[in-house]
Tab-separated table of C-alpha atoms in Angstrom:
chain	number	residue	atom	x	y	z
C	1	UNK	CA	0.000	0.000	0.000
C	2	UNK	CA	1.344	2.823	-1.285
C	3	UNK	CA	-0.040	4.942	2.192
C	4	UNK	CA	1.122	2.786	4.650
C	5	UNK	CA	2.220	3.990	7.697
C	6	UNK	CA	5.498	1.809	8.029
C	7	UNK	CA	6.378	2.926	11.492
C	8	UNK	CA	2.889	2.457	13.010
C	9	UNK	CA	2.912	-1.325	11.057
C	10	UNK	CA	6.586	-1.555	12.670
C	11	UNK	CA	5.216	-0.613	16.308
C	12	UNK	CA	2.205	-2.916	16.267
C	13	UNK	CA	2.307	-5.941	17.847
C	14	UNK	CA	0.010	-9.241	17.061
C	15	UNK	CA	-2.168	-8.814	19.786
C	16	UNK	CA	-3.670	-12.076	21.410
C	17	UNK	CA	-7.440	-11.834	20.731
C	18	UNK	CA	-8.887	-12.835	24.222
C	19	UNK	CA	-12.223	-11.337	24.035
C	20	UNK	CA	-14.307	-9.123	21.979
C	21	UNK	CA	-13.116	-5.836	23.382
C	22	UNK	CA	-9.673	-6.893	22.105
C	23	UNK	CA	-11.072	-7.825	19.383
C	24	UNK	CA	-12.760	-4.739	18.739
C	25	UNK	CA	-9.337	-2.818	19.275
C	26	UNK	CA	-8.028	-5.076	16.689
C	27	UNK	CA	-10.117	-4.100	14.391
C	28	UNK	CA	-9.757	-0.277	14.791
C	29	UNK	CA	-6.457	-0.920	14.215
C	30	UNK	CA	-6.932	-2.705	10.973
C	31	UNK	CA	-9.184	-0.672	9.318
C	32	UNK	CA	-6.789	2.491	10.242
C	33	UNK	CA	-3.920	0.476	8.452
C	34	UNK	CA	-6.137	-0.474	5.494
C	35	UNK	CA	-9.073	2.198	4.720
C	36	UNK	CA	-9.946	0.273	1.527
C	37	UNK	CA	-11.556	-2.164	4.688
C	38	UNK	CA	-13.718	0.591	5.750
C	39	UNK	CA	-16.710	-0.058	3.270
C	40	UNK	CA	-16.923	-3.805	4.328
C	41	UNK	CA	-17.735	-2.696	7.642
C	42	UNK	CA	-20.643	-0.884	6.387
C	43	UNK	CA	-21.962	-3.730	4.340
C	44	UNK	CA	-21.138	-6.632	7.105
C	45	UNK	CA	-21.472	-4.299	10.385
C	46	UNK	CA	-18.659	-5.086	12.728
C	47	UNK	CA	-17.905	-8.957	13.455
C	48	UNK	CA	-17.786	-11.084	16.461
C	49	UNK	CA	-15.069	-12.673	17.375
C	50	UNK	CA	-14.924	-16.621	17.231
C	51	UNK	CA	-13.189	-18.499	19.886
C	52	UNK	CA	-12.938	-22.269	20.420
C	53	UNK	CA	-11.202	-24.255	23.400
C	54	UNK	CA	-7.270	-24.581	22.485
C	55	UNK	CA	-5.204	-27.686	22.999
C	56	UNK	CA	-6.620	-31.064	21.614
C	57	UNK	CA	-10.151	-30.307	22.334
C	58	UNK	CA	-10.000	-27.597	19.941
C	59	UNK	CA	-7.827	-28.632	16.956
C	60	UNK	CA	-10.475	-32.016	17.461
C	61	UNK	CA	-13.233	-29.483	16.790
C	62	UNK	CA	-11.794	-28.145	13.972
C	63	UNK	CA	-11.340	-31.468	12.284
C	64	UNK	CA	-14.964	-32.464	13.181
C	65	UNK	CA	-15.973	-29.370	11.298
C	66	UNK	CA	-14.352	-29.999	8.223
C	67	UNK	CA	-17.184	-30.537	5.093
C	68	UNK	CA	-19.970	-30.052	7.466
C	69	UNK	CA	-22.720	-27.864	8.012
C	70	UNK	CA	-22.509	-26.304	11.252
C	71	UNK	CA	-25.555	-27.851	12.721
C	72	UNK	CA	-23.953	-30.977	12.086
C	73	UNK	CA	-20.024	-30.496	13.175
C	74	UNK	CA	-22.406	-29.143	16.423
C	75	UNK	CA	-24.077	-32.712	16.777
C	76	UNK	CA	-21.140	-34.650	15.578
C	77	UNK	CA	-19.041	-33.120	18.403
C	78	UNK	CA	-21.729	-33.501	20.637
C	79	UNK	CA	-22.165	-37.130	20.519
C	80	UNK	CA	-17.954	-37.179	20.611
C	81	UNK	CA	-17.814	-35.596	23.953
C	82	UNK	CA	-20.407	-38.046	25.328
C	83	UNK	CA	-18.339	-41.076	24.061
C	84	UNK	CA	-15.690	-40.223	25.454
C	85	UNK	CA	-16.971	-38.689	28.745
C	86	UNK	CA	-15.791	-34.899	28.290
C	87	UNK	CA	-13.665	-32.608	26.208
C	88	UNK	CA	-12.069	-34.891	23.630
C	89	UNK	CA	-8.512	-35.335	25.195
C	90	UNK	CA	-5.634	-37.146	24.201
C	91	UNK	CA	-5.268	-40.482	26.514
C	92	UNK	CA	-9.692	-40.399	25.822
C	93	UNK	CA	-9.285	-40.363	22.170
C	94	UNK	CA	-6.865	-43.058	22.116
C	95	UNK	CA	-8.673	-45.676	24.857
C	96	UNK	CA	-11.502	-44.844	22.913
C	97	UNK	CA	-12.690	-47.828	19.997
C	98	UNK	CA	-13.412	-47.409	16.713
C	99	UNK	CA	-17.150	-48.897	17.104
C	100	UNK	CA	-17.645	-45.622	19.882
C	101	UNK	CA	-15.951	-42.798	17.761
C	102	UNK	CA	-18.430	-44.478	14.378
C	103	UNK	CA	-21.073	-44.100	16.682
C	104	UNK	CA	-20.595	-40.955	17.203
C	105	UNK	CA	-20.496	-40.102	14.076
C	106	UNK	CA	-17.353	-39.921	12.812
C	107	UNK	CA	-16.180	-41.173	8.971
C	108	UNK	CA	-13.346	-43.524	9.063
C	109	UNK	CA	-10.984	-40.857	7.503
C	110	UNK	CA	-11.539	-38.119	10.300
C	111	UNK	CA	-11.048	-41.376	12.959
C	112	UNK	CA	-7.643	-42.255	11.575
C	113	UNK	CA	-7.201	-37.916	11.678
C	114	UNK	CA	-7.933	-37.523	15.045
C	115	UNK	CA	-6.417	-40.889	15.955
C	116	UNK	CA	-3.079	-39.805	14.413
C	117	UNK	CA	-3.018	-36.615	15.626
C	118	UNK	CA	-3.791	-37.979	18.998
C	119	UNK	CA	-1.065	-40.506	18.971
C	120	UNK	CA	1.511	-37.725	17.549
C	121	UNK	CA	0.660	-35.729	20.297
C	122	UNK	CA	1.575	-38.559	23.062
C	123	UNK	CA	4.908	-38.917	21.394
C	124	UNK	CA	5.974	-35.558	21.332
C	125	UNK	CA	5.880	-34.923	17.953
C	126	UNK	CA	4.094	-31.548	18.336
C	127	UNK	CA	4.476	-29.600	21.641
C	128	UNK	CA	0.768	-27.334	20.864
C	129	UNK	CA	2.157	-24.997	23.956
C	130	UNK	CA	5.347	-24.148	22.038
C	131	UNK	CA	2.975	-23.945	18.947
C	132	UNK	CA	1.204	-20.680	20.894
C	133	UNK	CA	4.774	-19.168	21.540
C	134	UNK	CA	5.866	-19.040	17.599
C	135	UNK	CA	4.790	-16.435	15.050
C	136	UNK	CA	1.741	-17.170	12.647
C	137	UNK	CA	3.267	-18.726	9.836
C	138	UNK	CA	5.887	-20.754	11.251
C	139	UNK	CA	3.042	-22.348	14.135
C	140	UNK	CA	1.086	-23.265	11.087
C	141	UNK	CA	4.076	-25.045	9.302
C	142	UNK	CA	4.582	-26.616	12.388
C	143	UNK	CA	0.804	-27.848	13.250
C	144	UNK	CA	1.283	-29.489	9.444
C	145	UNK	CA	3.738	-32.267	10.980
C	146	UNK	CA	0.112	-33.911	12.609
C	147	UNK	CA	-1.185	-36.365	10.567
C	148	UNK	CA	-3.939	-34.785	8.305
C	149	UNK	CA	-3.596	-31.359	9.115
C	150	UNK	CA	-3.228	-28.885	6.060
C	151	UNK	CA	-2.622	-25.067	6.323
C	152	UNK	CA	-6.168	-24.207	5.863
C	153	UNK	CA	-6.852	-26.461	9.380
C	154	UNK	CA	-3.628	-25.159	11.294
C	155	UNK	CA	-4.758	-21.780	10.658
C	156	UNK	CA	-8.694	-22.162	11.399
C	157	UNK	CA	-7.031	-23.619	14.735
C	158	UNK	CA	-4.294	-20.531	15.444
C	159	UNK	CA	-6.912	-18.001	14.857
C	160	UNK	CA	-9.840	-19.636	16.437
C	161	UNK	CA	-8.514	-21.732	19.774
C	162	UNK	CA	-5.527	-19.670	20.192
C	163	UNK	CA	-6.594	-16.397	19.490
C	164	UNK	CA	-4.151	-15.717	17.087
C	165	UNK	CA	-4.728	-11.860	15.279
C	166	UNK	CA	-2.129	-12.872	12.614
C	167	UNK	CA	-2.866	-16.348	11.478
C	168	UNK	CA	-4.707	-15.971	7.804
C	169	UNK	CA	-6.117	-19.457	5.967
C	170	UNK	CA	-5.695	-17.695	2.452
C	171	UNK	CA	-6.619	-21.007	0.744
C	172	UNK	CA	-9.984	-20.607	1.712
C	173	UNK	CA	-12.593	-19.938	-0.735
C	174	UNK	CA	-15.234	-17.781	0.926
C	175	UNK	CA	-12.686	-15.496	1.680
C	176	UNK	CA	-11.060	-15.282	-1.685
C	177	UNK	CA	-14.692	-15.133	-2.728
C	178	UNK	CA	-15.433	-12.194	-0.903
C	179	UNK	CA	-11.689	-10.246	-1.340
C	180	UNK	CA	-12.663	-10.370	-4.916
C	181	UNK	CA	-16.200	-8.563	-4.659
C	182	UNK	CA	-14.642	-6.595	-2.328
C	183	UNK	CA	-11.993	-4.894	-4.428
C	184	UNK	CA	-13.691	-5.612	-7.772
C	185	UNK	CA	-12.041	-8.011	-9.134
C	186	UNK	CA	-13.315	-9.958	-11.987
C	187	UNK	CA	-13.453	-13.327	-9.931
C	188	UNK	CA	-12.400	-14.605	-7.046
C	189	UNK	CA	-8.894	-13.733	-5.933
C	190	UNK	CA	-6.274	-16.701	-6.187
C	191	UNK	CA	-4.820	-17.949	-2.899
C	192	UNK	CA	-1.615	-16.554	-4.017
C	193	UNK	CA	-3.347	-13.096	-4.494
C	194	UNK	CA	-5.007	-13.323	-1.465
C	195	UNK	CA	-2.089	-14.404	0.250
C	196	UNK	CA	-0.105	-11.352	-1.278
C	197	UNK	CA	-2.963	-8.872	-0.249
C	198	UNK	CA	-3.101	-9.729	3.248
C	199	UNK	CA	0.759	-9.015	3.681
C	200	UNK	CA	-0.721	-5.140	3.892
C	201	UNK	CA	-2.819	-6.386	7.025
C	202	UNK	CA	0.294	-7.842	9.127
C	203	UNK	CA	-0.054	-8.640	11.945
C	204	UNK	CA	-3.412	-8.600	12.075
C	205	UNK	CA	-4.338	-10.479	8.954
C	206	UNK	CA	-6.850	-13.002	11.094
C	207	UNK	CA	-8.418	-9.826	12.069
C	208	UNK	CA	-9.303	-9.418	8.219
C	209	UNK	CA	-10.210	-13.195	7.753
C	210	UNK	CA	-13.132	-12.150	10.446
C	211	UNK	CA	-13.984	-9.049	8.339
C	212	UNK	CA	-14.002	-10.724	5.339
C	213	UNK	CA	-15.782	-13.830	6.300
C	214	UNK	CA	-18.456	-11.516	7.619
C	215	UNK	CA	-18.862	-9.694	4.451
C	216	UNK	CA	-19.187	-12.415	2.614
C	217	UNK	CA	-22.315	-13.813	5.021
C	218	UNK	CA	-23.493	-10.061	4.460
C	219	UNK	CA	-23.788	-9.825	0.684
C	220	UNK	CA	-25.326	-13.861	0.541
C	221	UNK	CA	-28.030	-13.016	2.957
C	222	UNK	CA	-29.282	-9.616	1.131
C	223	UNK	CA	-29.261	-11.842	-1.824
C	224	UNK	CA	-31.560	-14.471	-0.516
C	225	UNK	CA	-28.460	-17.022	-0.454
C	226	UNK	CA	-27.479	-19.009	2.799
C	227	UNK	CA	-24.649	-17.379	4.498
């Protein structure tokens, strides 16, 4: 951006988005580094912030979620904390037997996920409290060494059960959908383009993933479309 305020970007610290007052901050912040954010706000109104537990609970949530409806990632993870008497933890999700986690609802591929990423876990293959202490991108690199977990998943799981302002899933589609109404592009932006763009929004590109999701709910719904 060609009126970016490089000592105010150098200043500015990835805050850790707690609650929605931080959040709120955040966003402030974001829209004074980026005005060509402004409008979205007026369209999508200002967005909540999204929070799920962190640890193993959390990244199990996200994995749940994955090509479901949220009603159903709601059930699904429902009827996994019942099997296995709580918050999915490690030593649970490992005792527990195939025949329960089916049961519950869970496809064979997302068992052998969570399984994995379970037994990884145990070993020490992944230490998720370090994961909290690195920067965006390389936490994400890192969560990639658990069995079937992509960028798009480590990144859902920095910015939504660790609170993570900079962490930025650029592969997904609603929010190259809705950078490229937003800006007026001809289609949908590329990952790489959205990836590129949101190096004006450091460190506070999950910030803009929020936004940007919530326009894209915004313009669906006034069109009669299912957010």
């Amino acid at each position: 951006m060609a009126n970016r305020n490089s000592t105010a970007e150098e200043m500015m610290k990835e805050p850790h988005l707690s609650d929605q007052s931080v959040f709120d901050r955040a966003l402030d912040d974001l829209l004074a580094l980026d005005p060509r954010l402004v409008p979205l706000v007026a369209v999508a109104g200002r967005p909540a912030l999204r929070r799920r537990p962190p640890g193993f609970a959390g990244l199990a949530a996200v994995v749940v979620a994955q090509q479901l409806s949220v009603a159903s990632a709601r059930a699904i993870y429902g009827r996994l904390e019942a099997a296995l008497g709580g918050a999915p933890g490690v030593e649970a999700m490992l005792a527990a037997t195939p025949e329960a986690l089916r049961a519950a609802g869970l496809s064979a591929p997302k068992i052998r996920t969570l399984t994995g990423i379970a037994r990884a876990l145990a070993d020490g293959a992944v230490d998720l409290d370090a994961v909290a202490r690195m920067d965006a991108d390389t936490a994400a690199q890192t969560l990639t060494r658990l069995p079937g977990i992509g960028l798009w998943t480590a990144d859902i799981y920095l910015l939504f059960c660790l609170g993570r302002a900079d962490a930025f899933p650029h592969g997904d589609l609603a929010l190259q959908v809705a950078l490229g109404e937003a800006f007026g592009l001809p289609g949908r932006a590329t990952p790489q383009g959205l990836r590129a763009v949101a190096e004006d929004w450091r460190p506070l590109r999950g910030v803009a993933a929020h936004l940007l999701w919530a326009y894209y709910g915004a313009r669906r719904a006034r069109q009669g479309a299912p957010a």
